[in-house]
């Protein structure tokens, strides 16, 4: 098992809140995602999770991508505490010339 540094909590209606603590948990959640709602974002996150096993990505890369996916799909637990600088992407500075 590839453990995440911090778990991700998702809310899936009747099942209630669910803590995802490993890359395997992320993949399982993505595999359970309803086929009618699957799209390119879900597939990209799933591929990134699988890339952890090939050494092409880190568990934290997969976690961060999953947090974005969960937020956009509105399944991130409302009480999920983001860690500033960890879960919130840094704003890119634009060079002014």
Coordinates of N, CA, C and O in Angstrom, one line a residue:
X1 N 0.8 -1.2 0.0 CA 0.0 0.0 0.0 C 0.9 1.2 0.0 O 1.9 1.3 0.7
X2 N 0.4 2.2 -0.7 CA 1.1 3.5 -0.8 C 0.3 4.5 0.0 O -0.7 5.0 -0.5
X3 N 0.8 4.8 1.2 CA 0.1 5.7 2.1 C 0.3 7.2 1.7 O 1.3 7.6 1.2
X4 N -0.8 7.9 1.9 CA -0.8 9.4 1.6 C -0.3 10.1 2.9 O -0.5 9.6 4.0
X5 N 0.4 11.2 2.7 CA 0.9 12.0 3.8 C -0.3 12.4 4.7 O -0.3 12.4 5.9
X6 N -1.4 12.9 4.0 CA -2.6 13.3 4.7 C -3.8 12.7 4.0 O -3.8 12.6 2.7
X7 N -4.8 12.2 4.7 CA -6.0 11.6 4.0 C -6.8 12.7 3.3 O -6.7 13.8 3.6
X8 N -7.6 12.2 2.4 CA -8.6 13.0 1.7 C -10.0 12.5 2.2 O -10.2 11.3 2.1
X9 N -10.9 13.4 2.6 CA -12.2 13.0 3.0 C -13.2 13.4 2.0 O -13.3 14.6 1.6
X10 N -14.0 12.4 1.5 CA -15.0 12.7 0.5 C -16.4 12.3 1.1 O -16.4 11.6 2.1
X11 N -17.4 12.9 0.6 CA -18.8 12.6 1.0 C -19.5 12.0 -0.2 O -19.6 12.6 -1.2
X12 N -20.1 10.8 0.0 CA -20.8 10.2 -1.1 C -22.2 9.9 -0.8 O -22.7 8.8 -1.0
X13 N -22.9 10.9 -0.2 CA -24.4 10.7 0.0 C -24.7 9.7 1.1 O -24.3 9.9 2.2
X14 N -25.3 8.6 0.7 CA -25.8 7.6 1.7 C -24.7 7.0 2.5 O -24.9 6.6 3.6
X15 N -23.5 6.9 1.9 CA -22.4 6.2 2.6 C -21.7 7.2 3.6 O -21.0 6.7 4.4
X16 N -22.0 8.4 3.5 CA -21.5 9.4 4.4 C -20.0 9.7 4.1 O -19.5 9.4 3.1
X17 N -19.3 10.3 5.1 CA -17.9 10.7 4.8 C -17.0 9.5 4.8 O -17.3 8.5 5.4
X18 N -16.0 9.6 4.0 CA -15.1 8.4 3.7 C -13.7 9.0 3.7 O -13.4 9.9 2.9
X19 N -12.8 8.5 4.5 CA -11.4 8.9 4.5 C -10.6 8.0 3.5 O -10.7 6.8 3.6
X20 N -9.9 8.6 2.6 CA -9.1 7.9 1.6 C -7.7 8.2 2.1 O -7.2 9.3 2.1
X21 N -7.0 7.1 2.5 CA -5.7 7.2 3.1 C -4.5 6.7 2.3 O -3.3 6.9 2.7
X22 N -4.8 6.0 1.2 CA -3.8 5.4 0.4 C -4.1 5.7 -1.1 O -5.2 6.0 -1.5
X23 N -3.1 5.5 -1.9 CA -3.3 5.6 -3.4 C -4.3 4.6 -3.8 O -5.2 4.9 -4.7
X24 N -4.3 3.4 -3.2 CA -5.2 2.4 -3.6 C -6.7 2.8 -3.3 O -7.6 2.5 -4.0
X25 N -6.9 3.6 -2.1 CA -8.2 4.1 -1.8 C -8.6 5.1 -2.9 O -9.8 5.1 -3.3
X26 N -7.7 5.9 -3.4 CA -8.1 6.9 -4.4 C -8.5 6.2 -5.7 O -9.5 6.5 -6.3
X27 N -7.7 5.2 -6.1 CA -8.0 4.4 -7.3 C -9.4 3.7 -7.1 O -10.2 3.7 -8.0
X28 N -9.6 3.1 -6.0 CA -10.9 2.4 -5.7 C -12.1 3.4 -5.9 O -13.1 3.1 -6.5
X29 N -11.9 4.6 -5.3 CA -13.0 5.6 -5.4 C -13.2 5.9 -6.8 O -14.4 6.0 -7.3
X30 N -12.2 6.1 -7.6 CA -12.3 6.5 -9.0 C -12.9 5.4 -9.8 O -13.7 5.6 -10.8
X31 N -12.6 4.1 -9.5 CA -13.2 3.0 -10.2 C -14.7 2.9 -9.9 O -15.5 2.4 -10.7
X32 N -15.1 3.3 -8.7 CA -16.5 3.3 -8.3 C -17.3 4.4 -8.9 O -18.5 4.4 -8.8
X33 N -16.6 5.4 -9.4 CA -17.3 6.6 -10.0 C -18.3 6.2 -11.0 O -18.0 5.3 -11.9
X34 N -19.5 6.7 -11.0 CA -20.5 6.2 -12.0 C -20.1 6.4 -13.4 O -19.6 7.5 -13.8
X35 N -20.2 5.4 -14.2 CA -19.8 5.4 -15.6 C -20.4 6.6 -16.4 O -19.7 7.2 -17.2
X36 N -21.6 7.0 -16.1 CA -22.2 8.1 -16.8 C -21.6 9.4 -16.5 O -21.7 10.4 -17.2
X37 N -20.8 9.5 -15.4 CA -20.2 10.8 -14.9 C -18.7 10.8 -15.2 O -18.0 11.7 -14.8
X38 N -18.2 9.7 -15.8 CA -16.7 9.6 -16.1 C -16.4 10.5 -17.2 O -17.1 10.7 -18.2
X39 N -15.2 11.2 -17.1 CA -14.8 12.0 -18.2 C -13.3 12.1 -18.2 O -12.6 11.4 -17.5
X40 N -12.7 13.1 -19.0 CA -11.3 13.2 -19.1 C -10.6 13.5 -17.8 O -9.5 13.1 -17.6
X41 N -11.2 14.3 -16.9 CA -10.5 14.7 -15.7 C -10.4 13.5 -14.8 O -9.3 13.2 -14.3
X42 N -11.4 12.7 -14.6 CA -11.4 11.5 -13.8 C -10.3 10.5 -14.4 O -9.5 9.9 -13.6
X43 N -10.3 10.4 -15.7 CA -9.3 9.5 -16.3 C -7.9 10.0 -16.1 O -7.0 9.2 -15.8
X44 N -7.7 11.3 -16.2 CA -6.3 11.8 -16.0 C -5.9 11.6 -14.5 O -4.7 11.2 -14.3
X45 N -6.8 11.8 -13.6 CA -6.4 11.6 -12.2 C -6.2 10.1 -11.9 O -5.2 9.7 -11.2
X46 N -7.0 9.2 -12.5 CA -6.8 7.8 -12.4 C -5.4 7.4 -12.9 O -4.6 6.6 -12.3
X47 N -5.0 7.9 -14.1 CA -3.7 7.6 -14.7 C -2.6 8.1 -13.8 O -1.6 7.4 -13.7
X48 N -2.8 9.3 -13.2 CA -1.7 9.8 -12.3 C -1.6 8.9 -11.1 O -0.5 8.6 -10.7
X49 N -2.7 8.4 -10.6 CA -2.6 7.5 -9.4 C -1.9 6.2 -9.8 O -1.0 5.7 -9.1
X50 N -2.2 5.7 -11.0 CA -1.5 4.5 -11.5 C 0.0 4.7 -11.8 O 0.8 3.8 -11.6
X51 N 0.3 5.9 -12.1 CA 1.7 6.3 -12.4 C 2.6 6.2 -11.2 O 3.8 6.1 -11.3
X52 N 2.0 6.3 -10.0 CA 2.7 6.1 -8.8 C 3.4 4.8 -8.7 O 4.6 4.7 -8.3
X53 N 2.8 3.7 -9.2 CA 3.4 2.4 -9.2 C 4.5 2.2 -10.2 O 5.4 1.4 -10.0
X54 N 4.5 3.1 -11.2 CA 5.6 3.0 -12.2 C 6.7 4.0 -11.9 O 7.7 4.0 -12.6
X55 N 6.6 4.6 -10.7 CA 7.6 5.6 -10.3 C 7.6 6.9 -11.1 O 8.6 7.6 -11.1
X56 N 6.5 7.1 -11.8 CA 6.4 8.3 -12.7 C 5.8 9.5 -12.0 O 5.7 10.6 -12.5
X57 N 5.2 9.2 -10.8 CA 4.5 10.3 -10.0 C 4.7 9.9 -8.5 O 4.9 8.7 -8.2
X58 N 4.5 10.9 -7.7 CA 4.5 10.6 -6.2 C 3.1 10.4 -5.7 O 2.1 10.9 -6.3
X59 N 3.0 9.8 -4.5 CA 1.6 9.7 -3.9 C 1.0 11.1 -3.7 O -0.2 11.3 -3.8
X60 N 1.9 12.0 -3.3 CA 1.4 13.4 -3.1 C 0.9 14.1 -4.4 O 0.0 14.8 -4.3
X61 N 1.6 13.8 -5.5 CA 1.1 14.3 -6.8 C -0.4 13.7 -7.0 O -1.3 14.5 -7.4
X62 N -0.5 12.5 -6.8 CA -1.8 11.8 -7.0 C -2.9 12.4 -6.0 O -4.0 12.7 -6.4
X63 N -2.5 12.6 -4.8 CA -3.4 13.2 -3.8 C -3.8 14.6 -4.2 O -5.0 14.9 -4.1
X64 N -2.9 15.4 -4.6 CA -3.3 16.8 -5.0 C -4.2 16.8 -6.2 O -5.2 17.6 -6.2
X65 N -4.0 16.0 -7.1 CA -4.8 15.9 -8.3 C -6.2 15.4 -7.9 O -7.2 15.9 -8.4
X66 N -6.3 14.4 -7.0 CA -7.5 13.9 -6.5 C -8.3 15.0 -5.8 O -9.6 15.0 -5.9
X67 N -7.7 15.8 -5.0 CA -8.3 16.8 -4.2 C -9.0 17.8 -5.2 O -10.2 18.2 -5.0
X68 N -8.3 18.1 -6.3 CA -8.9 19.0 -7.3 C -10.1 18.4 -7.9 O -11.2 19.0 -8.0
X69 N -10.0 17.1 -8.3 CA -11.1 16.3 -8.9 C -12.3 16.3 -7.9 O -13.4 16.6 -8.3
X70 N -12.0 16.0 -6.7 CA -13.1 15.9 -5.7 C -13.8 17.2 -5.5 O -15.0 17.3 -5.3
X71 N -13.0 18.3 -5.4 CA -13.6 19.6 -5.3 C -14.5 20.0 -6.5 O -15.6 20.4 -6.3
X72 N -14.0 19.7 -7.7 CA -14.8 20.0 -8.9 C -16.0 19.2 -9.0 O -17.0 19.6 -9.5
X73 N -16.0 17.9 -8.5 CA -17.1 17.1 -8.6 C -18.0 17.2 -7.4 O -19.0 16.5 -7.3
X74 N -17.7 18.1 -6.5 CA -18.5 18.4 -5.4 C -18.7 17.2 -4.4 O -19.8 17.0 -3.9
X75 N -17.6 16.4 -4.3 CA -17.7 15.3 -3.3 C -16.7 15.5 -2.2 O -16.6 14.6 -1.3
X76 N -15.9 16.5 -2.2 CA -15.0 16.8 -1.1 C -15.8 17.1 0.1 O -16.7 17.9 0.1
X77 N -15.5 16.4 1.2 CA -16.3 16.6 2.4 C -16.3 18.1 2.8 O -15.2 18.7 2.8
X78 N -17.5 18.6 3.1 CA -17.5 20.1 3.4 C -16.6 20.4 4.6 O -16.2 21.6 4.7
X79 N -16.4 19.5 5.5 CA -15.5 19.8 6.7 C -14.1 19.5 6.4 O -13.3 19.6 7.3
X80 N -13.7 19.1 5.2 CA -12.4 18.8 4.9 C -11.5 20.0 5.0 O -11.8 21.1 4.5
X81 N -10.5 19.9 5.9 CA -9.6 21.0 6.1 C -8.5 21.0 5.2 O -7.7 20.1 5.2
X82 N -8.4 22.0 4.3 CA -7.3 22.1 3.4 C -6.1 22.7 4.2 O -6.3 23.3 5.2
X83 N -5.0 22.3 3.8 CA -3.7 22.7 4.4 C -3.1 23.8 3.5 O -2.7 23.6 2.4
X84 N -3.1 25.1 4.0 CA -2.6 26.2 3.1 C -1.2 25.9 2.6 O -0.4 25.4 3.4
X85 N -1.0 26.1 1.3 CA 0.3 25.8 0.7 C 0.4 24.3 0.4 O 1.4 24.0 -0.3
X86 N -0.5 23.5 0.8 CA -0.4 22.1 0.5 C -1.5 21.7 -0.4 O -1.3 21.0 -1.4
X87 N -2.8 22.0 -0.1 CA -3.9 21.7 -0.9 C -4.4 22.8 -1.8 O -5.2 22.6 -2.7
X88 N -4.0 24.0 -1.5 CA -4.4 25.2 -2.3 C -3.3 25.5 -3.2 O -2.2 25.8 -2.8
X89 N -3.5 25.4 -4.5 CA -2.4 25.7 -5.5 C -1.9 27.2 -5.3 O -2.7 28.1 -5.0
X90 N -0.7 27.3 -5.4 CA 0.0 28.6 -5.3 C -0.4 29.4 -6.6 O -0.5 28.9 -7.7
X91 N -0.7 30.7 -6.3 CA -1.0 31.6 -7.5 C 0.3 31.9 -8.2 O 1.3 32.1 -7.7
X92 N 0.2 31.8 -9.5 CA 1.3 32.1 -10.4 C 1.5 33.6 -10.5 O 0.6 34.3 -10.7
X93 N 2.7 34.0 -10.3 CA 3.1 35.4 -10.5 C 3.3 35.7 -12.0 O 3.9 34.9 -12.7
X94 N 2.8 36.8 -12.4 CA 3.0 37.1 -13.8 C 4.1 38.2 -13.9 O 4.2 39.1 -13.1
X95 N 5.0 38.0 -14.8 CA 6.1 38.9 -14.9 C 5.6 40.2 -15.6 O 5.0 40.2 -16.6
X96 N 5.9 41.3 -15.0 CA 5.5 42.6 -15.6 C 6.7 43.3 -16.2 O 7.6 43.5 -15.5
X97 N 6.7 43.5 -17.4 CA 7.8 44.1 -18.1 C 7.5 45.5 -18.6 O 6.5 45.8 -19.0

